[in-house]
Coordinates of C-alpha atoms and ligand atoms in Angstrom, one line a residue:
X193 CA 7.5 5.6 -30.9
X194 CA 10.1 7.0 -28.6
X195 CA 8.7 7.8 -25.4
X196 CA 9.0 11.9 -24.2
X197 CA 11.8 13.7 -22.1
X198 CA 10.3 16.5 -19.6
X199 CA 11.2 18.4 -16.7
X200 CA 10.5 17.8 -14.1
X201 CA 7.1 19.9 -12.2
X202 CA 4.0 18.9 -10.6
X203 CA 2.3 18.9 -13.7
X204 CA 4.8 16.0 -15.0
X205 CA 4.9 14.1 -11.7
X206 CA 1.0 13.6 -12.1
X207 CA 1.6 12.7 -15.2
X208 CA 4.2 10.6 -14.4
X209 CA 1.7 9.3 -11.5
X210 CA -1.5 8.5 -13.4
X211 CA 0.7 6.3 -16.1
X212 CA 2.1 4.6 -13.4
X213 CA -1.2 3.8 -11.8
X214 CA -2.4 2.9 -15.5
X215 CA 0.9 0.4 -15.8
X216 CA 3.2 1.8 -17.4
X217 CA 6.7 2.3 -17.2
X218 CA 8.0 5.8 -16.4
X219 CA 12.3 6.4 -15.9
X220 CA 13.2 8.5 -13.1
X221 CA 16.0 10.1 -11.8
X222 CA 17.3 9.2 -8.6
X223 CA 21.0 10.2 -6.1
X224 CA 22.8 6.7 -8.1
X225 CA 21.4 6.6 -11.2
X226 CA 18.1 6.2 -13.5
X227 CA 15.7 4.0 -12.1
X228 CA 13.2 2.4 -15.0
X229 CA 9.9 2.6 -12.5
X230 CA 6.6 0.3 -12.3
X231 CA 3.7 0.3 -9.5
X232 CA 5.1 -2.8 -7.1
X233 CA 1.9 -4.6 -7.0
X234 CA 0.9 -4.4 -10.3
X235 CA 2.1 -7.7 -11.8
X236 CA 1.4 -6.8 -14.8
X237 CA 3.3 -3.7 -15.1
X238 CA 6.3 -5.8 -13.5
X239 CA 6.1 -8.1 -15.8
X240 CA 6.3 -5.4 -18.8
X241 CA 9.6 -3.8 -16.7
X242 CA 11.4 -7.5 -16.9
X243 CA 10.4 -7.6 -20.7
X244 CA 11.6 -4.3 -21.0
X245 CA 15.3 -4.8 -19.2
X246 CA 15.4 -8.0 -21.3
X247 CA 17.0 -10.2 -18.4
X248 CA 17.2 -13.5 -18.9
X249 CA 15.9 -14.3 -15.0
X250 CA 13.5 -12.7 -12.6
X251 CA 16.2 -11.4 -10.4
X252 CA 14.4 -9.5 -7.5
X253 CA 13.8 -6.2 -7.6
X254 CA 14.0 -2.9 -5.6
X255 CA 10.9 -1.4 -4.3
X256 CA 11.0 2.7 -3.4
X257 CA 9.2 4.1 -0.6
X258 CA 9.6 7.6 0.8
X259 CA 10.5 7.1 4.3
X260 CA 10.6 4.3 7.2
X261 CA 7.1 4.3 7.9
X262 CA 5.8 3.4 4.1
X263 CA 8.8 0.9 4.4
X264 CA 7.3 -0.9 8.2
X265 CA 4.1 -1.5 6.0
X266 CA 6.2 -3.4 3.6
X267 CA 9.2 -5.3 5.4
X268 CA 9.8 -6.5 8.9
X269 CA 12.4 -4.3 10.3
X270 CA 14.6 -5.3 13.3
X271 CA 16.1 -3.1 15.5
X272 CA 19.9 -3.2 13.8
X273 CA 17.3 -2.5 10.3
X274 CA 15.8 0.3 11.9
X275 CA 19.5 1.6 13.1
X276 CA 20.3 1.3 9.1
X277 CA 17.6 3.0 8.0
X278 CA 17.5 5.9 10.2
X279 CA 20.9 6.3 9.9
X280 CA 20.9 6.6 6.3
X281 CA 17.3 7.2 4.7
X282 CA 16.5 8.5 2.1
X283 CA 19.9 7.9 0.9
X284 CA 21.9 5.0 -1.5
X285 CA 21.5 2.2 1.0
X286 CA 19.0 -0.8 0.4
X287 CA 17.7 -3.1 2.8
X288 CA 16.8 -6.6 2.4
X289 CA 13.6 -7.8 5.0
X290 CA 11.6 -10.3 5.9
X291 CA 7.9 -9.4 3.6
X292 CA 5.4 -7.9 6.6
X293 CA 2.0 -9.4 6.5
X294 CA 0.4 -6.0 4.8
X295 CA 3.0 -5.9 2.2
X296 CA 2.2 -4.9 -0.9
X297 CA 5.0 -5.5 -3.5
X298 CA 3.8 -8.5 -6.0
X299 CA 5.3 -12.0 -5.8
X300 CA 6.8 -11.3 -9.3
X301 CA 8.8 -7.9 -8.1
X302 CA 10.1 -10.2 -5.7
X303 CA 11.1 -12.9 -7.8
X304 CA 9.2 -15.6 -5.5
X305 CA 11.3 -14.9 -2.1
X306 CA 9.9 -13.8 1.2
X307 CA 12.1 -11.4 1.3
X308 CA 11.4 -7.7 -0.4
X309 CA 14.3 -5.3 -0.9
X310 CA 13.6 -1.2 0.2
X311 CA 15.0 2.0 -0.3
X312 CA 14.3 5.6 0.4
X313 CA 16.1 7.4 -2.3
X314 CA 17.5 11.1 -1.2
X315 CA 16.2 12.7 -4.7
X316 CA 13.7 15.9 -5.2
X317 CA 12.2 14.0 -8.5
X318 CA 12.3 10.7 -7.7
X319 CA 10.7 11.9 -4.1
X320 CA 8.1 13.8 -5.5
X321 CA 7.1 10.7 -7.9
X322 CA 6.7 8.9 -5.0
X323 CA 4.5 11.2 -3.4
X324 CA 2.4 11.9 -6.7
X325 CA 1.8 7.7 -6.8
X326 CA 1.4 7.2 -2.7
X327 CA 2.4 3.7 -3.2
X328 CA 5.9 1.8 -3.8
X329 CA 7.5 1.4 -6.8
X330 CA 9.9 -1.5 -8.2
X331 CA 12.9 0.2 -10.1
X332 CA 15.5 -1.3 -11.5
X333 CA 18.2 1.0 -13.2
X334 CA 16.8 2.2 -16.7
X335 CA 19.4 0.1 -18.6
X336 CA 18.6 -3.1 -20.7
X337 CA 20.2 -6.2 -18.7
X338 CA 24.2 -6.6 -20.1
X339 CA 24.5 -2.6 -20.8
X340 CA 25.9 0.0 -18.5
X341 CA 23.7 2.0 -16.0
X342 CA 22.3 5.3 -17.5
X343 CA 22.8 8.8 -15.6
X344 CA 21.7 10.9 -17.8
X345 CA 18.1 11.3 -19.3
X346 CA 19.8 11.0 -23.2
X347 CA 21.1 7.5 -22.2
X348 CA 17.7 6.3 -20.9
X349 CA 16.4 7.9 -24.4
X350 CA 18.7 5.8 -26.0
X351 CA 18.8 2.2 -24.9
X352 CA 14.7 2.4 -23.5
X353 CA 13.3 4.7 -25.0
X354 CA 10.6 2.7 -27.6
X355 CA 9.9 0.4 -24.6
X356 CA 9.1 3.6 -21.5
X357 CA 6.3 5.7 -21.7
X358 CA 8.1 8.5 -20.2
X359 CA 11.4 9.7 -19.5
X360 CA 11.6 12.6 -16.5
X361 CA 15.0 14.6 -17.0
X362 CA 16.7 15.0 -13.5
X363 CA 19.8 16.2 -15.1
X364 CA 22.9 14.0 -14.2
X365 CA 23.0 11.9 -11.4
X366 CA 25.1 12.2 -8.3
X367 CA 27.0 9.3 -7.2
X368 CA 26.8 7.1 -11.0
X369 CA 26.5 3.8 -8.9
X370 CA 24.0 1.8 -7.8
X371 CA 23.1 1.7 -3.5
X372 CA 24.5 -0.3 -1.5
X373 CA 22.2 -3.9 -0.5
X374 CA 22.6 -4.8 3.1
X375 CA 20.3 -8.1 4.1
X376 CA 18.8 -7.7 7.3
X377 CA 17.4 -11.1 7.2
X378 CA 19.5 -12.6 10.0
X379 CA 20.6 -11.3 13.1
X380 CA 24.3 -9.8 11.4
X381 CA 23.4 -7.1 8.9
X382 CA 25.7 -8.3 5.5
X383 CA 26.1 -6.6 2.8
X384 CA 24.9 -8.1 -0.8
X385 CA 26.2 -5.3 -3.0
X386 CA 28.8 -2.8 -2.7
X387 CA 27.7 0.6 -3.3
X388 CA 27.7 4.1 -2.8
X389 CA 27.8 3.5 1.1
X390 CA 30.9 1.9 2.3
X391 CA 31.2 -0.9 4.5
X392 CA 33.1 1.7 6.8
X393 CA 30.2 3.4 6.9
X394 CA 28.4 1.2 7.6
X395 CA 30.1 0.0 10.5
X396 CA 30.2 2.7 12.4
X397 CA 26.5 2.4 13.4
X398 CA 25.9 -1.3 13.7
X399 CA 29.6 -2.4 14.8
X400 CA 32.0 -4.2 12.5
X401 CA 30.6 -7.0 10.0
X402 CA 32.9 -10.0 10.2
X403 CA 34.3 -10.9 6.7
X404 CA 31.8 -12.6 4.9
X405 CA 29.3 -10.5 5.8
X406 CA 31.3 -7.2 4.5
X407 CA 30.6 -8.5 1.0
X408 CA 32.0 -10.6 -1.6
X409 CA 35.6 -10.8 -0.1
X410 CA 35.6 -14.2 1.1
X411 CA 33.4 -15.6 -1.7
X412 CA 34.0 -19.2 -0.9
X413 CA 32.1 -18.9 2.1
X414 CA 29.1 -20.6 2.1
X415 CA 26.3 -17.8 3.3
X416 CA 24.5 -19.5 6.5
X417 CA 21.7 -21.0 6.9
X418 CA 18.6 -18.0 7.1
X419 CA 20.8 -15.4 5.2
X420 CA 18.6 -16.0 2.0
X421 CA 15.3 -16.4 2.0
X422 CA 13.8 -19.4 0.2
X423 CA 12.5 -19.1 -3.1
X424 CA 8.5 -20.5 -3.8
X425 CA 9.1 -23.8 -4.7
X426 CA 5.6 -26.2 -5.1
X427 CA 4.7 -29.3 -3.4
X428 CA 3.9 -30.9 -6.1
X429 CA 5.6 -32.6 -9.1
X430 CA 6.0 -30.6 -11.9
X431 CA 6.9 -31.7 -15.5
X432 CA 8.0 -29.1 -17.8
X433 CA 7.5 -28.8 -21.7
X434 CA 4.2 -30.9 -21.9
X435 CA 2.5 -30.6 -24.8
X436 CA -0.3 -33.0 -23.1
X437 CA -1.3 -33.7 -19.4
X438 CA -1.3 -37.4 -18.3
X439 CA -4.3 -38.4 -16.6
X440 CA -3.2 -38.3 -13.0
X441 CA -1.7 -34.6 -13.9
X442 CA -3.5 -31.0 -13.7
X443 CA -2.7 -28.9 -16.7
X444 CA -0.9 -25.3 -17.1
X445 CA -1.7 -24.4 -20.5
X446 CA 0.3 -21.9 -22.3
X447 CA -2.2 -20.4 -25.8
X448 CA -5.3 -22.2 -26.9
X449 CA -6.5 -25.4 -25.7
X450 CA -7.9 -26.9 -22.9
X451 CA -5.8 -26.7 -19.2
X452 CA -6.9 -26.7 -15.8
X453 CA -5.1 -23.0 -15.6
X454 CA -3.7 -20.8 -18.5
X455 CA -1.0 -18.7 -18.3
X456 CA -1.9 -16.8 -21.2
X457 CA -4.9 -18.0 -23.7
X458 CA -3.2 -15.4 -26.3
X459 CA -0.2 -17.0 -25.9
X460 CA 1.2 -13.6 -24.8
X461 CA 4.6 -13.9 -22.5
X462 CA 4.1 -10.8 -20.9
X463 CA 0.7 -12.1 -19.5
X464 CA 2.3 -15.5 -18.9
X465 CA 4.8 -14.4 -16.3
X466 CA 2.5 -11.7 -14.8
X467 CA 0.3 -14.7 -13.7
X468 CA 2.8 -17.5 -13.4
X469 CA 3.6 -17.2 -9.7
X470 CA -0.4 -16.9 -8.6
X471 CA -1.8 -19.9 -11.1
X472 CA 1.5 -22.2 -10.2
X473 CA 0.2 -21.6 -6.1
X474 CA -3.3 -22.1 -6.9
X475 CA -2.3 -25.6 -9.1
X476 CA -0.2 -26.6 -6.2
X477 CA -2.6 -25.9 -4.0
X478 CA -5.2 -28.8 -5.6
X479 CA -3.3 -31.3 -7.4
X480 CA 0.1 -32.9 -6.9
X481 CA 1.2 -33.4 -10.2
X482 CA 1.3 -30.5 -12.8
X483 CA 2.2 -30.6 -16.6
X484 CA 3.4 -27.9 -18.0
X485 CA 2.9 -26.6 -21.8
X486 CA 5.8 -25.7 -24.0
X487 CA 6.6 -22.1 -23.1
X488 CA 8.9 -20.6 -25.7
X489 CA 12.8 -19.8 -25.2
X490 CA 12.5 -16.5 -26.4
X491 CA 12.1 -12.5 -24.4
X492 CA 10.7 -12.7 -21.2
X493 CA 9.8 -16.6 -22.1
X494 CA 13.7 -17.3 -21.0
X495 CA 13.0 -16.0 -17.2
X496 CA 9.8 -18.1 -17.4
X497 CA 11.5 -20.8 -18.4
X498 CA 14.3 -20.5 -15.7
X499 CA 11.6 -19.7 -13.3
X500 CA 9.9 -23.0 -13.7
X501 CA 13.4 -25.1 -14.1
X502 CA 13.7 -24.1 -10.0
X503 CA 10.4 -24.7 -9.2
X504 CA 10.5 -28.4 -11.3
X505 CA 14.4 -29.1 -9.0
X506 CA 13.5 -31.1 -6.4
X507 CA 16.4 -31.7 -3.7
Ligands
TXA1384 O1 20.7 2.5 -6.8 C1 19.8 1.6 -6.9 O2 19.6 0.8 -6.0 C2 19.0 1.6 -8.2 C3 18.2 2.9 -8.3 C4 17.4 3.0 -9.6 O3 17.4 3.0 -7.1 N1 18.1 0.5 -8.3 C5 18.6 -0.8 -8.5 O4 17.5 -1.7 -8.4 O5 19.7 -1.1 -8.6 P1 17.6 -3.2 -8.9 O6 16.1 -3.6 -8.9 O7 18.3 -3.3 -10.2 O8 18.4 -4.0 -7.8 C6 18.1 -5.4 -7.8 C7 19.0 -6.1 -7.0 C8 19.0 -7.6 -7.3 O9 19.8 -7.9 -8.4 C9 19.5 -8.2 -6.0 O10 20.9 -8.1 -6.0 C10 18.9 -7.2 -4.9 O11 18.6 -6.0 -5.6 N2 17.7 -7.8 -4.3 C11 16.4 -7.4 -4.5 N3 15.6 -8.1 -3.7 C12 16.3 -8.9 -3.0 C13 16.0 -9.9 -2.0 N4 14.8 -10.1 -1.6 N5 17.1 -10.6 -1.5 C14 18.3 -10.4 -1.9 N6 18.7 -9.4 -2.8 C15 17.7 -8.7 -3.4
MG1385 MG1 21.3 -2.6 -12.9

């Protein structure tokens, strides 16, 4: 079933706001393009959004608040972050921040780092989502990974629309691209992805970036040391594509059979990476050596799969 197009009104926006809270997966308009929305914390629902893109990785994902002050609850704003954000919120600019201790946006949304990625977006519906939910939302633009980003409603329709629950019709977009990422993570802002606000822009109210940190142009250039936060990565050794735990190992079980932990006793992938990041801490946690079951190379068991490959690297 293809999911339905309406305007825009408070009676949509609740609408839009209770499936949401139920898990589901609701496309919204916002100033760069259509965002494919999810409640941050539910892992769950995140999980259904990576299914739904179809991307082979858990790349990180935005989370949308309506202003600074939802944003201090979730990241750890310096004062050049706070210069950024003032200067252009709501508005096409993300900023990469240290997670804050009362953040809410799930391990999963965040693709394991410490890190969390915000944005204020300067749109009436996408606003007025926001407000109907109270809480942030992870949205990635409503395209499936490898196609082009969607600005109107008809391309969500097209690409998405058997895997959203509900498309909300903004009408064209603005600006067509996505914001601009700026990591505040060091003491130099630096920009991760050019956007709709220019580095120019940008300069003129923290000062000019030096050349790596404008971007891409000096690619060679390795990023220092504290410019990316770590991923999770577990203490303990971890051997992939088990179909049987040694003695000395604890077991995470993928479909039915004994394990210490299971990712997903219906053998259901969705399930499996909604709980991967929580059951892989709380094995690490207790044991130091962990088998894993055969997960298969397939949908959302690819970025699983990958997921686990960087946790098994030990360097
Ligand atoms: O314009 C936009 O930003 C659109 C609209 C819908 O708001 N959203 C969007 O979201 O492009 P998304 O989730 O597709 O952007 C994800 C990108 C990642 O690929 C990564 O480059 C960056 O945001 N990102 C997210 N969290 C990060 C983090 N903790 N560290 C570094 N980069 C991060
Ligand atoms: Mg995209």
């Amino acid at each position: 079933m293809t999911a339905p197009v309406l305007p825009p009104n408070a009676e949509t926006f609740a609408r839009a706001a209770s499936c949401l809270e139920a898990g589901g997966l609701v496309a919204v308009p916002t100033e760069t393009v259509y965002g494919l929305a999810a409640d941050a914390a539910n892992e769950k629902a995140v999980a259904r959004l990576y299914a739904a893109k179809g991307r082979p990785r858990f790349n990180p994902l935005i989370a949308h608040i309506p202003d600074r002050r939802a944003a201090e609850r979730e990241g750890r704003f310096s004062p050049v972050a706070r210069q950024l954000a003032d200067a252009f919120w709501p508005g096409p600019l993300t900023l990469v921040l240290p997670v804050a201790e009362t953040g809410t946006v799930c391990e999963l949304a965040r693709a394991g780092l410490e890190s969390v990625a915000l944005r204020a977006p300067n749109h009436p519906v996408a606003a007025s989502v926001l407000e109907a939910f109270g809480r942030p939302l992870v949205a990635p633009s409503a395209n499936p990974s490898g196609k082009i980003s969607p600005t109107e409603a008809a391309h969500v329709a097209s690409d998405l629309g058997d895997v959203v629950d509900l498309i909300l019709d903004g009408g064209p977009c603005q600006h067509g691209i996505e914001s601009t990422i700026v990591s505040c993570l060091a003491e130099a802002p630096q920009i991760l992805r050019p956007g709709t606000i220019t580095q120019v822009e940008i300069e003129a109210v923290v000062g000019s970036l030096d050349k790596a940190a404008a971007g891409g142009i000096d690619k060679a250039r390795p990023i220092a040391p504290g410019q990316l936060s770590r991923h999770y990565a577990p203490d303990a050794h971890l051997r992939l594509d088990a179909e049987k735990p040694e003695p000395s190992e604890a077991y995470l079980g993928f479909g039915p059979g004994p394990a210490t932990a299971n990712l997903s006793e219906a053998s259901d992938l969705v399930e499996a990476a909604s709980r991967l990041f929580r059951l892989l801490r709380w094995l690490d946690e207790r044991h130091d050596r962990i088998a894993v079951a055969p997960i298969p190379r397939t949908g959302l068991g690819l970025a699983i799969n990958d997921r686990l490959a960087l946790a098994a690297k030990r360097d």
